[in-house]
XYZ file of C-alpha atoms in Angstrom:
420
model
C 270.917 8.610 92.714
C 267.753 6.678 94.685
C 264.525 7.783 93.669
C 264.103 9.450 97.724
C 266.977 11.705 96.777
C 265.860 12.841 93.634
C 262.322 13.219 94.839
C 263.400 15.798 97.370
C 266.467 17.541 94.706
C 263.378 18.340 92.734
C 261.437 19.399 95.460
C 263.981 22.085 96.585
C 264.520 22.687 93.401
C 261.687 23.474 92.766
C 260.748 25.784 95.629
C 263.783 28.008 95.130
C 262.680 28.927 91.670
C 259.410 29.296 92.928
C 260.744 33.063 93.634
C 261.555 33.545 90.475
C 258.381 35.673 89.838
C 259.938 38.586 92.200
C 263.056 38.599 89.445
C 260.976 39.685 86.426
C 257.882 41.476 87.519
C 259.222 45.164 87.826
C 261.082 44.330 84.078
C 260.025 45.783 81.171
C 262.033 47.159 78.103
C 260.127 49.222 75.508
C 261.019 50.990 73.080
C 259.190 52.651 70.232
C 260.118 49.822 67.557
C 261.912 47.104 69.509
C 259.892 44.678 72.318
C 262.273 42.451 74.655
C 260.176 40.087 76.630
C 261.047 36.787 78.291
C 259.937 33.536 79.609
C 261.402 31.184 82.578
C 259.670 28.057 83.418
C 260.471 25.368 85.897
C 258.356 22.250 86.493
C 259.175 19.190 88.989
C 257.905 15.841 87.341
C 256.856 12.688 89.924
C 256.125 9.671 87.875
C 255.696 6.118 89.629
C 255.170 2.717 88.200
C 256.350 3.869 84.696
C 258.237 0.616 83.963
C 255.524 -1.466 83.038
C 254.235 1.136 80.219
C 257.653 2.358 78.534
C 260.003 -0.781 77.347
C 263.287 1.617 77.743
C 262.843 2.489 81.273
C 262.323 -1.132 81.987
C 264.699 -0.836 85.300
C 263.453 2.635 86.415
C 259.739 2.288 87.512
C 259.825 5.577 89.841
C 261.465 9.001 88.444
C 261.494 12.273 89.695
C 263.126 15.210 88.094
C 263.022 19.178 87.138
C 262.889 20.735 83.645
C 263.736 24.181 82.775
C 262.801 25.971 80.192
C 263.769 29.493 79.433
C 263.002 31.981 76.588
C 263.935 35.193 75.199
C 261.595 37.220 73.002
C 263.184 40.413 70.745
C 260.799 41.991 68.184
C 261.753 44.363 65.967
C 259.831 47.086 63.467
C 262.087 48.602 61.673
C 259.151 50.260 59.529
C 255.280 49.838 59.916
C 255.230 47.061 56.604
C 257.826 45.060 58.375
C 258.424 43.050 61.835
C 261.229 41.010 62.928
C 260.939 38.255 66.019
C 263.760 36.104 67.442
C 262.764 33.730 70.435
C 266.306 31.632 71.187
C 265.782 28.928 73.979
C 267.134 26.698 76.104
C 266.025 23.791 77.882
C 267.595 21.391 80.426
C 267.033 18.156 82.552
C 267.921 18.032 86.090
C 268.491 14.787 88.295
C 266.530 12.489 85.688
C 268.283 8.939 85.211
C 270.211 9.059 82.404
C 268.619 5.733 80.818
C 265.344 8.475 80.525
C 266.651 11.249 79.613
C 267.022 10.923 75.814
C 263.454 11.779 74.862
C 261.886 14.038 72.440
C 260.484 16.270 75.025
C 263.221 17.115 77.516
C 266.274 17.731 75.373
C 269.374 19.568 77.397
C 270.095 22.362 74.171
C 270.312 25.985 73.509
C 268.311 26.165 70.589
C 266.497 29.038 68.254
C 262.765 27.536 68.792
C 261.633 31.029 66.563
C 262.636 33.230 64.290
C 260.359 35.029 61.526
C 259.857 38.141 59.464
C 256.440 39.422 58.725
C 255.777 41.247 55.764
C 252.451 43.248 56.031
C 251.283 44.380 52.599
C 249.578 47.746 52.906
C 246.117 48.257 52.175
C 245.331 44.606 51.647
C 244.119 41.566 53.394
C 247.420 40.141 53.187
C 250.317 38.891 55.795
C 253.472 36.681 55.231
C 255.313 34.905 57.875
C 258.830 33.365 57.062
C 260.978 31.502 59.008
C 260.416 29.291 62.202
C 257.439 29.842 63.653
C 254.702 28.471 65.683
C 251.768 26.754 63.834
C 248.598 26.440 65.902
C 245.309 25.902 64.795
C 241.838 25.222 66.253
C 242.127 23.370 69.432
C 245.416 21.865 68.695
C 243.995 18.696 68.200
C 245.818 18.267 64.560
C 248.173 21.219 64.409
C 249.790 22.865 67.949
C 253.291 24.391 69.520
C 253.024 21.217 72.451
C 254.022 24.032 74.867
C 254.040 21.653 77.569
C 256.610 19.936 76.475
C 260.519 21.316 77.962
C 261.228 21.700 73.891
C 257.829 22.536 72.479
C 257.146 22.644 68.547
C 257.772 24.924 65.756
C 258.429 24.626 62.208
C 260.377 25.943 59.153
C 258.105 27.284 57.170
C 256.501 29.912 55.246
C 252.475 31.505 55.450
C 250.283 33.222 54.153
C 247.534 35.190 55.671
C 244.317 36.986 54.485
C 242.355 38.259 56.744
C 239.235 39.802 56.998
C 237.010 40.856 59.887
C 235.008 37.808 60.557
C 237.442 35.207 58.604
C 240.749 34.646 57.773
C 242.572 31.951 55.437
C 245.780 30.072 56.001
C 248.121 28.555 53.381
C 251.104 27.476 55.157
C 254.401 25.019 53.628
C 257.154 23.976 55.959
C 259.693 21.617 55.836
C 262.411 19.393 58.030
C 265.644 18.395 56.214
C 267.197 14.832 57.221
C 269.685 12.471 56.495
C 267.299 10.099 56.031
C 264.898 11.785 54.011
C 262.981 14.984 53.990
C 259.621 15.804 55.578
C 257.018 18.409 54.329
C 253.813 19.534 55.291
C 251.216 22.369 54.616
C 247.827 22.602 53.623
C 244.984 25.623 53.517
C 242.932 26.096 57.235
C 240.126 28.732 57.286
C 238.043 30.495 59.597
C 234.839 32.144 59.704
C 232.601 33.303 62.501
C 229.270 32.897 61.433
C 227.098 34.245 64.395
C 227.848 35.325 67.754
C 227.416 31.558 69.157
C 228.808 29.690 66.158
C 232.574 30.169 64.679
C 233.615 27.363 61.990
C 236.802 26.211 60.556
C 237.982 23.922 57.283
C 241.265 22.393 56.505
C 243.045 20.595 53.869
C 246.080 19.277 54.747
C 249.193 17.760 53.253
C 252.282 15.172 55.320
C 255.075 14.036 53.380
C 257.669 11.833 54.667
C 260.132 10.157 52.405
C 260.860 7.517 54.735
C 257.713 7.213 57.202
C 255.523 5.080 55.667
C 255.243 1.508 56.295
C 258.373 -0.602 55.820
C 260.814 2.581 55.568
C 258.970 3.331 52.455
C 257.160 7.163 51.734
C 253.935 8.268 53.466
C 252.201 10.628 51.325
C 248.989 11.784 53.895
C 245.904 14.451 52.929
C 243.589 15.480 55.671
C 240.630 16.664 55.019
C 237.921 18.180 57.980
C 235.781 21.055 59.666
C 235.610 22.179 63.412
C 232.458 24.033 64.775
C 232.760 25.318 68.223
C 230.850 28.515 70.103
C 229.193 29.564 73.469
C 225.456 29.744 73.533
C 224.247 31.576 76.792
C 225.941 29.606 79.409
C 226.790 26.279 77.126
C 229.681 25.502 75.370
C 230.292 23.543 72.867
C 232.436 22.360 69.964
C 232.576 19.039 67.436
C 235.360 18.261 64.562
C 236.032 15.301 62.303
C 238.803 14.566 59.890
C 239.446 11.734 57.022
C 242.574 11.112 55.904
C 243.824 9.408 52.517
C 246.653 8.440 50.644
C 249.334 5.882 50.228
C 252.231 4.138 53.192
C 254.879 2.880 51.557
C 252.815 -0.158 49.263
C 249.857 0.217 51.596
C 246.288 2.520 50.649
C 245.563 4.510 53.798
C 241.506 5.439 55.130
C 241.268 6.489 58.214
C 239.225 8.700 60.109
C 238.701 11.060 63.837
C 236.040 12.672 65.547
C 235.463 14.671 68.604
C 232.618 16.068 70.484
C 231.946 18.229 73.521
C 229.116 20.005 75.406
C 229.433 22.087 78.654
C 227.249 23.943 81.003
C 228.682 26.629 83.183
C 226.417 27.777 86.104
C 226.304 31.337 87.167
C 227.244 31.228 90.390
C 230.063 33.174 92.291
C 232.466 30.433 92.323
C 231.565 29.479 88.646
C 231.053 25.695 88.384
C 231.464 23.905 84.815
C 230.452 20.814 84.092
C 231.061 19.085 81.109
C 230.710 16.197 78.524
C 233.311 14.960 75.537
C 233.996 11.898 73.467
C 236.678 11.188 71.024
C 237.212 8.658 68.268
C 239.819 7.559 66.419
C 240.101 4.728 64.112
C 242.380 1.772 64.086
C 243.597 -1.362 61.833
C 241.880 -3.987 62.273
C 244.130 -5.772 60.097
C 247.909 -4.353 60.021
C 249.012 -7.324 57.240
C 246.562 -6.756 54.646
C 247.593 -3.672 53.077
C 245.273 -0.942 54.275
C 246.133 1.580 57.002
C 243.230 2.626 58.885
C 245.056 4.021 61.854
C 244.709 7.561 62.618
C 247.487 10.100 62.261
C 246.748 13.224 64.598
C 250.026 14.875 62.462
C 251.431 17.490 65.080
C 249.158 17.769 67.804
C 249.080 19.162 71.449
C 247.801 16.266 72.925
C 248.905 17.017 76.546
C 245.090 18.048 77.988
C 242.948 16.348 75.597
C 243.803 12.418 76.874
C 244.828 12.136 80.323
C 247.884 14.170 81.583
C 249.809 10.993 82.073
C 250.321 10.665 78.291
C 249.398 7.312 77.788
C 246.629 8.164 75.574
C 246.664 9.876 71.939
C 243.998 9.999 69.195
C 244.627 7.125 67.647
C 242.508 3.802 67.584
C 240.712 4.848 70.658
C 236.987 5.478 72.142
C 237.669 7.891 74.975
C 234.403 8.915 77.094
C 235.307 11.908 79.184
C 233.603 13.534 82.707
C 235.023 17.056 83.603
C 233.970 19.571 86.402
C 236.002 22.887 87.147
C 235.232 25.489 89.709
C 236.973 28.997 90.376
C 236.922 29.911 93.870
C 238.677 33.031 93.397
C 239.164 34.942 90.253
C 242.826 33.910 89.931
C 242.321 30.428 91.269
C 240.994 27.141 88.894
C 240.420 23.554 90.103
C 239.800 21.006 87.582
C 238.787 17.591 87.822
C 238.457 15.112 84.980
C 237.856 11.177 84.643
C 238.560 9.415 81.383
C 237.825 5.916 79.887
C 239.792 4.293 77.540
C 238.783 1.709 74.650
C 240.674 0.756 71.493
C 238.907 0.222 68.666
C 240.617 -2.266 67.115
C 243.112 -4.585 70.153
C 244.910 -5.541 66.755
C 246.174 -1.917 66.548
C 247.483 -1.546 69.869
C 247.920 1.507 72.205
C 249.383 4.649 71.022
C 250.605 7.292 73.365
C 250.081 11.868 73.061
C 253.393 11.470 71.317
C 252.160 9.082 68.404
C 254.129 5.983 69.046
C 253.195 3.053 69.953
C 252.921 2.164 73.704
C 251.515 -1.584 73.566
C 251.828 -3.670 70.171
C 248.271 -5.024 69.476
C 246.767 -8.128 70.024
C 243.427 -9.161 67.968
C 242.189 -11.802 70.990
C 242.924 -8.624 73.540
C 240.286 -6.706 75.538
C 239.424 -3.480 74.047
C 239.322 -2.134 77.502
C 242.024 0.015 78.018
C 242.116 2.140 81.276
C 241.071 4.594 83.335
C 242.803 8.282 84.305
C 241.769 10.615 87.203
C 243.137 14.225 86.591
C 243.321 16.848 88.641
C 244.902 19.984 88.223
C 245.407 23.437 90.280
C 246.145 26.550 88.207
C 246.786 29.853 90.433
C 247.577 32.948 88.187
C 249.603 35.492 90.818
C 249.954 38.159 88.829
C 250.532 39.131 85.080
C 254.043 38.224 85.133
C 253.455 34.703 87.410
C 251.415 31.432 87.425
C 251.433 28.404 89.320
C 250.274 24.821 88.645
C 249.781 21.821 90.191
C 248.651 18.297 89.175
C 248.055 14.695 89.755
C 246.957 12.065 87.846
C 246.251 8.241 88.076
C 246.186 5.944 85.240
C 244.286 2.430 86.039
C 245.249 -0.208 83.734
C 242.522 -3.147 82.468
C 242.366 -5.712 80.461
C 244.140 -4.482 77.848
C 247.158 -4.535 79.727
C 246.813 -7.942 81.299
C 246.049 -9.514 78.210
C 249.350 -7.921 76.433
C 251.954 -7.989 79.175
C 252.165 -6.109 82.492
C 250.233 -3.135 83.986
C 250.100 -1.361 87.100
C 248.443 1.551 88.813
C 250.447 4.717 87.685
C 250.621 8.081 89.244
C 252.094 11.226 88.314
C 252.505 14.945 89.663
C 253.867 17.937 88.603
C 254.624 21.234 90.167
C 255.466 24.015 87.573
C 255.974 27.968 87.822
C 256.351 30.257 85.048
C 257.751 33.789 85.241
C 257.241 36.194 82.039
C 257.991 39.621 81.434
């Protein structure tokens, strides 16, 4: 199918489910101990000049196609100490080439993406959670459901919760069995507001992989960090850091991540924000001699941190970030955001929001990456309706030149979600 006809299947596609908001927002069913809710979302993807940055789409530089995503949600309290949730899902592809199709964000399944039981002990602090769930903590930067993506993340896993009225503390295990060998990961996360303009969080966590470490051998991963983040009259602000430690396969591993942001809303009717970030990541300078100092961002949401083109993730990068937002009416947001790229090491090369590698290193390379231009639409209709839209455009630099090919790339998207 040419890339004209696929452009416009979307499009119609796309506008017919755009009524799909009129289906759900008169439903509700409630009953005194069971909640069904529900979720349909349909987005229309435009990506051009894609070749040049992903090796396996090396004869399809232009794509257009539609995901859909929908959920059901059934919870359950069969008595006050006790509550049951089941979210099944399913997800499909429409008029994407199949050479593209097979990746880890756009899978055509019916799947169960949760499915827990909380246990509420009475009179005490305390909360379990077992079963797949959603983990998401702080800003997602480390630890987040990726709910853009068609699939999105949980995990099998089990949690504990105390929780006070200004903090609570997380201990969390979960665990993916393979053929290949297993993967586990926990850790403790904490959270405490400490004033009215100050809230802080801690984390120690804990990645096991049998066979992702370097040279198929284990990767045995602690990270270790804080996150401070608050409003202070009309400023915003937040700033986190993490180390990591441990061993890849016969390789020590240091490596470290920070990020920092300030913003200034003004009060005005139409509520303008500007705002400052910067994020760091390190890389290897060195990827022969036995130490690891890339970052590993574990399971992040990376989606709105980097660019929305997902070229970018935190790892062995300097990213410099200019964003400005405005809200002409109450249910409207505009958002504008411009982003450099550096690597911090060219012998690391690019990683992309998913954590692979984009562009293999090169130590004579330019550290000078790219730029991205983001802008994005949100329009919330109603409670049971919102509407986005969004373009983006990557610039390549150096970087690319100096490594292979590179070319301007743009992308849009078009995505409505119905809930009830």
């Amino acid at each position: 199918m040419s890339f004209v006809k696929r452009f416009f299947f979307a499009q119609l596609f796309c506008a017919v489910f755009f009524a799909s908001p009129f289906l759900f927002a008169e439903v509700e069913v409630k009953e005194e101990k069971l909640f069904v809710g529900g979720e349909l979302r349909l987005r229309n993807e435009n990506q051009i000049n894609f070749a040049s940055f992903v090796p396996s789409r090396a004869s399809v530089d232009d794509d257009a196609f539609v995901l859909l995503r929908a959920r059901m949600s059934l919870r359950a309290k069969p008595v006050d100490a006790v509550q049951l949730f089941l979210q099944p899902q399913f997800s499909r592809t429409f008029a994407q080439e199949e050479s593209t199709v097979a990746n880890g964000t756009a899978i055509d399944d019916l799947d169960l993406h949760q499915a827990y039981v909380d246990l509420n002990i009475k009179e005490t602090p305390l909360l379990f959670r077992l079963g797949r769930q959603e983990l998401l903590y702080g800003d997602e930067r480390l630890i987040g459901n990726f709910d853009w993506s068609n699939v999105g993340r949980s995990f099998d896993a089990i949690k504990m919760r105390l929780q006070w009225k200004k903090y609570w503390i997380d201990t969390f295990a979960s665990w993916i069995q393979r053929a290949g060998g297993n993967q586990y990961f926990g850790g403790v996360y904490g959270h405490i507001d400490l004033h009215d303009a100050l809230s802080a969080e801690t984390f120690a966590l804990l990645l096991r992989d049998n066979d992702g470490g370097l040279g198929g051998g284990a990767l045995t991963l602690y990270t270790l960090g804080t996150h401070f983040f608050g409003h202070v009259s009309s400023w915003d602000y937040a700033l986190q850091h993490a180390f990591q430690v441990g061993t890849s396969g016969n390789s020590s591993v240091f490596a470290y991540a920070g990020h920092l942001h300030g913003g200034y809303t003004f009060d005005v009717r139409v509520k303008p924000r500007v705002g400052v970030e910067y994020n760091i990541a390190s890389g290897d300078d060195d990827p022969a001699n036995g130490k690891v100092k890339t970052f590993n961002n574990l399971f992040p949401t990376n989606h709105n941190k980097y660019g929305y083109v997902d070229l970018v993730g935190w790892r062995n990068i300097h990213n410099p970030r200019l964003s400005f937002g405005i809200k002409p009416l109450a249910s409207l947001q505009l958002l504008l955001d411009y982003h450099l790229f550096f690597l911090m090491e060219p012998a690391d090369g690019l990683y992309q929001a998913s954590g692979a590698q984009l562009r293999a290193g090169n130590a004579n390379a330019s550290r000078f990456v790219g730029h991205e231009i983001d802008f994005l639409a949100k329009y919330a209709w109603n409670e049971y309706a919102d509407f986005l839209v969004g373009y983006s455009l990557f610039k390549t630099e150096q970087f690319f030149s100096d490594t292979g090919l590179g070319k301007t790339a743009h992308f849009f998207s078009l995505q409505t979600t119905a809930r009830f």
